[in-house]
Short mmCIF file of C-alpha atoms in Angstrom, two decimals:
data_model
loop_
_atom_site.label_atom_id
_atom_site.label_comp_id
_atom_site.label_asym_id
_atom_site.label_seq_id
_atom_site.Cartn_x
_atom_site.Cartn_y
_atom_site.Cartn_z
CA MET M 1 -10.19 -6.25 12.44
CA ALA M 2 -11.71 -7.75 15.19
CA SER M 3 -10.77 -4.92 17.76
CA ARG M 4 -9.26 -1.89 17.19
CA PRO M 5 -6.29 -1.59 17.95
CA GLU M 6 -5.57 1.75 18.93
CA VAL M 7 -8.62 1.33 22.09
CA ILE M 8 -5.63 -1.38 23.61
CA ALA M 9 -2.53 0.35 23.73
CA PRO M 10 -0.46 2.60 22.50
CA PRO M 11 1.47 2.36 18.65
CA GLU M 12 4.49 1.37 20.10
CA ILE M 13 3.83 -0.65 23.12
CA PHE M 14 0.94 -2.54 21.10
CA TYR M 15 3.90 -3.49 18.13
CA ASP M 16 6.07 -4.95 19.79
CA ASP M 17 8.38 -7.98 18.67
CA ALA M 18 6.09 -10.16 19.26
CA GLU M 19 2.75 -8.29 17.29
CA ALA M 20 5.37 -6.93 14.44
CA ARG M 21 6.75 -10.30 13.19
CA LYS M 22 3.30 -11.80 13.39
CA TYR M 23 2.14 -8.78 11.70
CA THR M 24 4.30 -8.84 8.55
CA SER M 25 4.44 -12.89 8.56
CA SER M 26 -0.14 -13.14 7.89
CA SER M 27 -0.19 -14.03 3.64
CA ARG M 28 -4.31 -11.74 4.35
CA ILE M 29 -2.73 -8.87 6.17
CA VAL M 30 0.47 -8.20 3.26
CA GLN M 31 -2.23 -9.15 0.56
CA ILE M 32 -4.79 -6.28 2.38
CA GLN M 33 -1.84 -4.24 2.73
CA ALA M 34 -0.46 -4.37 -1.25
CA THR M 35 -4.53 -3.59 -2.48
CA LEU M 36 -4.12 -0.83 -0.80
CA SER M 37 -1.51 0.56 -1.21
CA GLU M 38 -2.06 -0.44 -4.85
CA ARG M 39 -5.69 2.20 -4.93
CA ALA M 40 -3.36 4.50 -2.67
CA LEU M 41 -0.77 4.82 -5.38
CA GLU M 42 -3.40 5.49 -8.14
CA LEU M 43 -6.10 7.54 -6.54
CA LEU M 44 -2.32 9.93 -5.99
CA ALA M 45 -2.37 10.15 -9.48
CA LEU M 46 1.44 11.17 -9.73
CA PRO M 47 2.40 11.72 -13.56
CA ASP M 48 3.65 8.86 -15.66
CA ASP M 49 6.22 10.49 -17.05
CA GLY M 50 8.36 7.52 -16.81
CA VAL M 51 10.68 9.16 -14.00
CA PRO M 52 10.87 7.83 -10.60
CA LYS M 53 8.82 9.91 -7.56
CA LEU M 54 9.91 10.11 -3.90
CA LEU M 55 7.29 9.29 -2.20
CA LEU M 56 6.73 9.96 1.94
CA ASP M 57 5.31 6.59 3.42
CA ILE M 58 4.03 7.48 7.05
CA GLY M 59 3.22 5.10 8.89
CA CYS M 60 5.18 2.67 6.84
CA GLY M 61 5.27 0.01 9.01
CA SER M 62 7.00 -3.20 8.18
CA GLY M 63 7.49 -1.97 4.64
CA LEU M 64 4.76 -3.58 3.10
CA SER M 65 3.32 -0.09 1.46
CA GLY M 66 6.99 0.19 0.81
CA GLU M 67 7.17 -2.19 -1.17
CA THR M 68 4.36 -2.00 -3.47
CA ILE M 69 5.68 1.57 -4.44
CA SER M 70 9.21 0.18 -4.72
CA GLU M 71 7.34 -2.43 -7.49
CA ASN M 72 6.06 1.09 -9.09
CA GLY M 73 9.75 1.60 -9.58
CA HIS M 74 9.70 4.94 -7.00
CA HIS M 75 11.93 5.93 -4.01
CA TRP M 76 10.71 6.36 -0.62
CA ILE M 77 10.93 7.56 3.14
CA GLY M 78 9.49 5.81 5.78
CA LEU M 79 8.40 6.55 8.78
CA ASP M 80 7.39 5.18 12.45
CA ILE M 81 6.52 4.94 15.71
CA SER M 82 6.73 1.50 16.12
CA ALA M 83 10.53 0.49 16.42
CA SER M 84 9.79 -3.33 16.64
CA MET M 85 8.12 -2.33 13.29
CA LEU M 86 11.22 -0.53 11.68
CA ASN M 87 13.55 -3.66 12.66
CA VAL M 88 11.11 -6.48 11.59
CA ALA M 89 11.64 -3.44 7.75
CA VAL M 90 15.70 -3.83 7.92
CA GLU M 91 15.98 -7.67 8.39
CA ARG M 92 12.89 -8.05 4.88
CA GLU M 93 15.29 -5.30 3.62
CA VAL M 94 13.01 -2.51 2.57
CA GLU M 95 14.49 -0.74 -0.69
CA GLY M 96 13.41 2.75 1.36
CA ASP M 97 15.22 4.55 4.58
CA LEU M 98 13.42 4.55 6.96
CA LEU M 99 13.47 7.44 10.01
CA LEU M 100 11.32 6.26 13.15
CA GLY M 101 9.37 9.31 14.52
CA ASP M 102 6.19 10.34 15.95
CA MET M 103 3.96 11.82 12.91
CA GLY M 104 2.23 13.16 15.90
CA GLN M 105 5.20 15.81 16.68
CA GLY M 106 5.14 17.37 13.24
CA ILE M 107 7.54 15.81 10.05
CA GLY M 108 10.41 17.40 10.01
CA ILE M 109 11.77 17.21 6.04
CA ARG M 110 12.35 20.63 4.41
CA PRO M 111 10.34 22.65 2.85
CA GLY M 112 9.37 21.27 -1.06
CA VAL M 113 10.81 18.49 -1.57
CA MET M 114 8.54 15.15 -1.44
CA ASP M 115 6.70 14.91 -4.56
CA GLY M 116 3.86 12.89 -2.92
CA ALA M 117 3.11 11.46 0.41
CA ILE M 118 0.46 8.02 0.86
CA SER M 119 -0.17 6.73 4.42
CA ILE M 120 -1.89 2.50 5.04
CA SER M 121 -4.24 2.76 8.39
CA ALA M 122 -2.10 5.04 10.57
CA VAL M 123 -3.68 8.52 11.06
CA GLN M 124 -6.77 6.94 12.89
CA TRP M 125 -4.42 6.30 15.74
CA LEU M 126 -3.35 10.27 15.85
CA CYS M 127 -7.40 11.24 17.49
CA ASN M 128 -5.97 8.88 20.50
CA ALA M 129 -4.81 10.48 23.36
CA ASP M 130 -1.76 7.72 24.31
CA LYS M 131 -0.37 10.27 26.67
CA SER M 132 -1.86 13.16 29.68
CA SER M 133 0.82 15.25 27.63
CA HIS M 134 -1.47 14.44 24.15
CA ASN M 135 -4.12 16.42 22.50
CA PRO M 136 -5.24 15.21 19.70
CA ARG M 137 -6.02 18.21 17.65
CA LEU M 138 -2.52 19.23 17.91
CA ARG M 139 -0.85 16.29 17.46
CA LEU M 140 -3.17 16.42 13.49
CA LYS M 141 -2.62 20.10 13.41
CA ALA M 142 1.39 19.80 13.67
CA PHE M 143 0.70 16.29 10.74
CA PHE M 144 -0.71 17.93 8.98
CA THR M 145 1.10 21.62 8.84
CA SER M 146 4.55 20.17 8.44
CA LEU M 147 3.43 17.35 5.47
CA TYR M 148 1.64 20.79 4.15
CA LYS M 149 4.90 22.22 4.19
CA CYS M 150 7.36 19.23 3.06
CA LEU M 151 5.34 18.18 -0.13
CA SER M 152 5.77 20.25 -3.84
CA ASN M 153 3.48 22.75 -5.34
CA GLY M 154 0.50 20.80 -6.23
CA ALA M 155 1.61 17.01 -5.25
CA ARG M 156 -1.11 15.06 -3.35
CA ALA M 157 -1.35 13.06 -0.19
CA VAL M 158 -3.91 9.91 0.44
CA PHE M 159 -4.73 8.11 3.24
CA GLN M 160 -5.88 5.35 4.13
CA VAL M 161 -7.57 5.58 6.96
CA TYR M 162 -9.91 3.65 9.50
CA PRO M 163 -12.12 6.05 10.95
CA GLU M 164 -13.92 4.75 14.63
CA ASN M 165 -16.75 6.71 13.35
CA ILE M 166 -18.14 10.43 11.70
CA ASP M 167 -16.77 12.20 13.76
CA GLN M 168 -13.43 11.69 14.13
CA ARG M 169 -13.89 11.27 10.70
CA GLU M 170 -14.52 15.03 10.81
CA LEU M 171 -11.83 15.85 13.11
CA ILE M 172 -8.71 14.73 10.82
CA LEU M 173 -10.85 16.24 7.49
CA ASN M 174 -11.10 19.23 9.54
CA ALA M 175 -7.38 19.49 10.57
CA ALA M 176 -6.50 18.78 6.98
CA MET M 177 -8.51 21.90 5.35
CA HIS M 178 -7.37 23.83 8.15
CA ALA M 179 -3.71 23.17 6.84
CA GLY M 180 -4.37 24.45 3.88
CA PHE M 181 -5.18 21.14 1.93
CA ALA M 182 -8.17 20.58 -0.39
CA GLY M 183 -9.78 16.97 -1.05
CA GLY M 184 -11.49 14.72 0.41
CA ILE M 185 -12.81 11.55 0.87
CA VAL M 186 -13.00 8.66 -2.07
CA VAL M 187 -14.79 5.19 0.10
CA ASP M 188 -14.56 2.74 -2.00
CA PHE M 189 -17.15 -0.40 -1.39
CA PRO M 190 -19.68 2.25 0.86
CA HIS M 191 -22.09 -0.39 1.57
CA SER M 192 -20.22 -3.37 2.88
CA SER M 193 -19.46 -2.67 6.01
CA LYS M 194 -16.72 -5.74 5.82
CA LYS M 195 -15.00 -3.97 2.66
CA ARG M 196 -15.67 -0.50 2.93
CA LYS M 197 -12.13 1.27 3.13
CA GLU M 198 -12.13 5.07 3.46
CA PHE M 199 -9.38 7.35 1.37
CA LEU M 200 -8.17 10.64 2.02
CA VAL M 201 -6.94 12.15 -0.86
CA LEU M 202 -5.53 15.62 -0.18
CA THR M 203 -3.78 17.99 -2.49
CA CYS M 204 -1.27 21.04 -2.29
CA GLY M 205 -1.05 24.36 -3.75
CA GLN M 206 -2.77 25.92 -5.83
CA CYS M 207 -4.21 23.85 -9.53
CA SER M 208 -6.51 22.17 -6.29
CA VAL M 209 -8.95 23.98 -7.94
CA ASN M 210 -9.44 22.04 -10.95
CA ALA M 211 -8.04 18.79 -8.83
CA SER M 212 -10.74 16.58 -9.03
CA ILE M 213 -11.87 13.24 -6.72
CA SER M 214 -11.49 10.19 -8.11
CA LYS M 215 -14.98 8.51 -7.16
CA GLY M 216 -15.39 5.37 -5.20
CA LYS M 217 -14.94 1.69 -6.37
CA ASN M 218 -19.10 0.18 -5.89
CA GLU M 219 -19.76 -3.46 -4.90
CA ASP M 220 -19.11 -4.46 -9.08
CA GLY M 221 -16.65 -1.99 -9.42
CA GLU M 222 -18.11 0.61 -11.19
CA SER M 223 -18.25 4.30 -9.79
CA CYS M 224 -20.49 4.99 -7.34
CA SER M 225 -20.87 8.78 -5.98
CA ASP M 226 -19.12 10.33 -3.47
CA ASP M 227 -19.53 9.16 0.58
CA ASP M 228 -19.17 13.59 0.82
CA SER M 229 -22.24 13.45 -1.08
CA GLU M 230 -24.89 10.85 1.27
CA ASP M 231 -23.46 13.19 4.11
CA GLU M 232 -24.91 16.43 3.20
CA GLU M 233 -28.37 14.08 1.85
CA ASN M 234 -28.69 13.77 5.44
CA GLN M 235 -28.25 16.66 6.66
CA THR M 236 -31.05 18.08 5.02
CA VAL M 237 -34.01 15.84 5.29
CA CYS M 238 -32.56 16.10 9.43
CA ILE M 239 -33.19 19.97 8.62
CA SER M 240 -36.47 20.35 6.95
CA ASP M 241 -37.39 17.60 9.25
CA ARG M 242 -36.78 19.49 11.93
CA HIS M 243 -38.10 22.87 11.04
CA ARG M 244 -41.73 21.12 9.13
CA PRO M 245 -44.15 24.08 9.95
CA ARG M 246 -47.27 22.39 12.30
CA LYS M 247 -50.84 22.58 10.09
CA LYS M 248 -52.45 26.09 11.00
CA GLN M 249 -56.04 25.28 13.15
CA LYS M 250 -58.83 26.94 11.67
CA ASN M 251 -60.08 29.49 12.92
CA ASN M 252 -63.60 30.21 11.34
CA LYS M 253 -66.80 28.67 12.22
CA VAL M 254 -69.91 29.19 11.01
CA GLY M 255 -73.16 27.86 12.56
CA LYS M 256 -75.40 25.48 10.68
CA GLY M 257 -78.65 27.20 9.36
CA LYS M 258 -82.37 26.24 9.15
CA GLU M 259 -81.70 24.32 6.35
CA TRP M 260 -79.51 22.09 7.96
CA LEU M 261 -82.15 21.47 10.32
CA LEU M 262 -84.22 20.71 8.73
CA ARG M 263 -82.42 18.08 6.69
CA LYS M 264 -81.11 16.56 9.61
CA LYS M 265 -84.84 16.25 11.58
CA GLU M 266 -85.98 15.04 8.10
CA GLN M 267 -82.94 12.52 7.98
CA MET M 268 -83.86 11.65 11.95
CA ARG M 269 -87.27 11.38 11.10
CA ARG M 270 -87.00 8.49 8.49
CA ARG M 271 -84.30 6.34 11.66
CA GLY M 272 -87.23 5.84 13.68
CA ASN M 273 -86.12 8.45 16.03
CA VAL M 274 -88.44 10.72 18.13
CA VAL M 275 -88.44 13.79 16.80
CA PRO M 276 -90.53 17.02 17.21
CA PRO M 277 -92.93 18.45 14.50
CA ASN M 278 -91.93 21.05 12.79
CA THR M 279 -93.87 24.41 13.32
CA LYS M 280 -93.11 28.29 13.09
CA TYR M 281 -90.30 27.97 15.87
CA THR M 282 -88.11 26.17 14.31
CA GLY M 283 -85.04 27.13 13.95
CA ARG M 284 -85.37 29.93 15.20
CA LYS M 285 -82.79 31.20 17.73
CA ARG M 286 -83.67 31.35 22.36
CA LYS M 287 -84.33 34.39 23.68
CA ASP M 288 -80.88 35.64 25.11
CA ARG M 289 -81.81 34.79 28.66
CA PHE M 290 -82.18 31.36 28.61
CA MET I 1 19.74 5.84 6.02
CA ARG I 2 21.19 7.35 2.78
CA LEU I 3 22.96 11.09 1.71
CA ILE I 4 19.38 11.67 -0.04
CA THR I 5 17.26 10.65 3.51
CA HIS I 6 19.47 13.76 5.36
CA ASN I 7 19.44 16.27 2.15
CA MET I 8 15.10 16.14 3.66
CA LEU I 9 15.33 16.12 7.25
CA SER I 10 15.69 18.54 9.22
CA SER I 11 15.42 19.37 12.84
CA ASN I 12 12.25 19.55 14.65
CA ILE I 13 12.73 20.76 17.42
CA LYS I 14 10.40 23.67 19.12
CA GLY I 15 12.43 26.88 18.75
CA VAL I 16 14.72 26.05 16.39
CA VAL I 17 14.21 28.40 13.38
CA ASN I 18 16.70 26.34 10.69
CA GLY I 19 17.06 23.15 12.25
CA PHE I 20 18.86 21.93 8.44
CA PRO I 21 21.71 20.61 7.82
CA LEU I 22 21.81 17.34 10.45
CA ARG I 23 25.65 17.15 11.26
CA ILE I 24 26.77 13.17 10.96
CA GLU I 25 28.71 11.87 13.37
CA ALA I 26 29.05 8.93 11.43
CA GLU I 27 30.41 5.67 13.31
CA LYS I 28 29.29 2.56 10.31
CA VAL I 29 29.01 3.04 6.49
CA MET I 30 28.43 1.03 4.23
CA GLU I 31 27.53 0.76 0.48
CA LYS I 32 25.30 -0.76 -1.51
CA THR I 33 24.54 -1.04 -4.94
CA MET I 34 21.64 0.81 -6.72
CA GLU I 35 20.43 0.75 -10.73
CA MET I 36 21.23 4.37 -11.72
CA ASN I 37 18.13 6.25 -12.75
CA SER I 38 19.77 9.77 -15.11
CA GLU I 39 16.06 10.85 -15.04
CA PHE I 40 15.47 10.98 -10.80
CA LEU I 41 18.43 11.73 -10.91
CA GLU I 42 18.62 15.08 -13.08
CA LYS I 43 15.42 15.82 -10.48
CA MET I 44 16.61 15.44 -7.17
CA PHE I 45 19.63 17.40 -8.40
CA GLU I 46 17.51 20.91 -8.14
CA LYS I 47 16.01 19.25 -5.03
CA VAL I 48 18.82 19.12 -3.29
CA ASP I 49 20.99 21.19 -1.22
CA TRP I 50 24.62 20.96 -2.87
CA LYS I 51 26.68 22.03 -0.44
CA ALA I 52 25.23 20.76 3.03
CA PHE I 53 24.89 17.10 0.00
CA VAL I 54 29.01 17.40 -0.71
CA ASP I 55 29.40 18.28 3.37
CA ALA I 56 27.47 15.05 4.52
CA SER I 57 29.26 13.06 1.69
CA ARG I 58 32.76 13.83 3.17
CA ALA I 59 31.30 13.73 6.42
CA MET I 60 30.15 9.56 5.31
CA GLY I 61 34.26 9.38 4.09
CA TYR I 62 32.93 10.33 0.52
CA THR I 63 35.73 12.87 -0.94
CA GLU I 64 35.00 13.36 -4.88
CA LEU I 65 32.23 15.69 -5.24
CA PRO I 66 32.92 18.69 -6.73
CA GLU I 67 32.59 21.92 -3.78
CA GLU I 68 30.22 23.83 -6.05
CA ALA I 69 27.59 23.18 -9.59
CA ASN I 70 25.71 23.67 -11.94
CA SER I 71 23.02 21.89 -13.60
CA SER I 72 25.77 21.34 -17.39
CA MET I 73 27.85 18.83 -15.19
CA LEU I 74 24.74 16.95 -15.62
CA ASP I 75 25.93 15.89 -18.74
CA SER I 76 28.75 14.52 -17.96
CA ASP I 77 28.68 10.66 -17.26
CA GLU I 78 31.90 10.49 -14.65
CA PHE I 79 30.12 13.17 -12.31
CA LEU I 80 26.43 11.24 -12.29
CA ASN I 81 28.51 8.04 -11.14
CA ARG I 82 29.43 10.17 -8.24
CA PHE I 83 25.83 12.39 -7.91
CA HIS I 84 24.61 9.25 -7.80
CA HIS I 85 26.82 7.00 -5.69
CA ALA I 86 27.30 9.31 -2.85
CA LEU I 87 23.17 10.16 -2.87
CA LEU I 88 22.03 6.54 -3.34
CA GLU I 89 24.42 4.06 -1.72
CA LEU I 90 26.24 5.20 1.24
CA ASP I 91 24.06 4.81 3.90
CA LEU I 92 24.76 5.10 7.44
CA GLU I 93 24.22 2.10 9.26
CA GLU I 94 25.46 3.69 13.08
CA GLY I 95 26.12 7.03 14.07
CA ALA I 96 23.53 10.53 15.30
CA LEU I 97 22.88 13.23 13.53
CA VAL I 98 23.09 16.77 15.48
CA CYS I 99 20.50 19.08 15.16
CA PRO I 100 22.63 22.52 14.46
CA GLU I 101 21.32 24.69 16.68
CA THR I 102 20.20 23.09 20.42
CA GLY I 103 23.38 20.57 19.35
CA ARG I 104 20.69 17.31 20.13
CA ARG I 105 21.81 13.90 19.01
CA PHE I 106 19.39 11.96 17.15
CA PRO I 107 20.97 8.54 17.29
CA VAL I 108 21.00 6.36 14.26
CA SER I 109 21.00 2.64 14.55
CA LYS I 110 21.41 0.21 11.78
CA GLY I 111 20.52 2.34 9.04
CA ILE I 112 17.16 3.98 11.22
CA PRO I 113 17.53 7.55 12.83
CA ASN I 114 15.60 7.73 16.24
CA MET I 115 13.79 11.23 15.42
CA LEU I 116 11.50 11.39 18.99
CA LEU I 117 11.17 14.40 20.09
CA HIS I 118 10.95 15.03 24.47
CA GLU I 119 7.59 16.05 25.78
CA ASP I 120 9.33 19.43 26.08
CA GLU I 121 10.66 19.54 22.89
CA VAL I 122 7.60 19.24 20.72
#
């Protein structure tokens, strides 16, 4: 994106009729959304038992990500705050059910009924306070708390996010951890500023102890280390930098002896300097009174 | 909105203790066709609140569901067909959902319930 839509307007205003239609008819956007949705479903790690699952699509928009869920054989319920986007979804006759709602107000779904949740490019909107009554921290808390409640035990949630900076990512991750989720961030293509994609992978319930977070993809498609570990390394470097002790200055100065003095005089004579002759007083300490 | 979604929804208003189930006021109901998957239905049967489901399907004009149900009935093709039809094929196009405690109405337009809350309700 050339500029971040969160800065321009709230989502229900930014995605008006014209923008919603433009967004959905852009083949580039459609392709990106499909790729991200496939990856999110992959990270969701649903059991491969052939039974369709009931998934929640948060920020479903015009149903681009939901379409991928349907193609994989699952049922989904979509939630979005933009009525225009949802109207486009109705026109496209998406298979999932649609809800007009604000995720920052909490998700009004019964406890323990969803098999999983995905979200594509939506959660970062919660970090912006679009109204005087909005408090990003409280909205994130309401969102994650209600999400944790409606997911079944052992279910996962995968959110692809575009955090504006590290602080925003920390804010989102902390809110998720406080709500009871386990998990972390998976980064695909971490070294490419254009292709970099961040997925928040969260696990709900006891079996999260054994769950392992997938590795992010690299430029050549192979796995690479988590972004979290890179952050830790940076932290370590900073800490050691700050606490490096200063070198102690040596304080035990010893005077030079007669031998050193005689050697120095000889050296200066060899250089052609005018040097007083050696006598019995050479190198002797002067009287204190001098 | 299909009944599978209605059975999941509850009222999120501040102060509401039990916002489930939302009462349906149906003005326009449509029927859509969907392929049946018996494994999915069996899974959903465990999750569905049956009494709320029956009341909702009656509000939508479908009265073929039994008042009580248990898992042995899933062996019957007839029951599965009825369950599938009520759960996934009935679609509320226009109407409203009403919170059982506060009476707050959530309008349904073009099949999309409007669950947005006012500032004082958050």
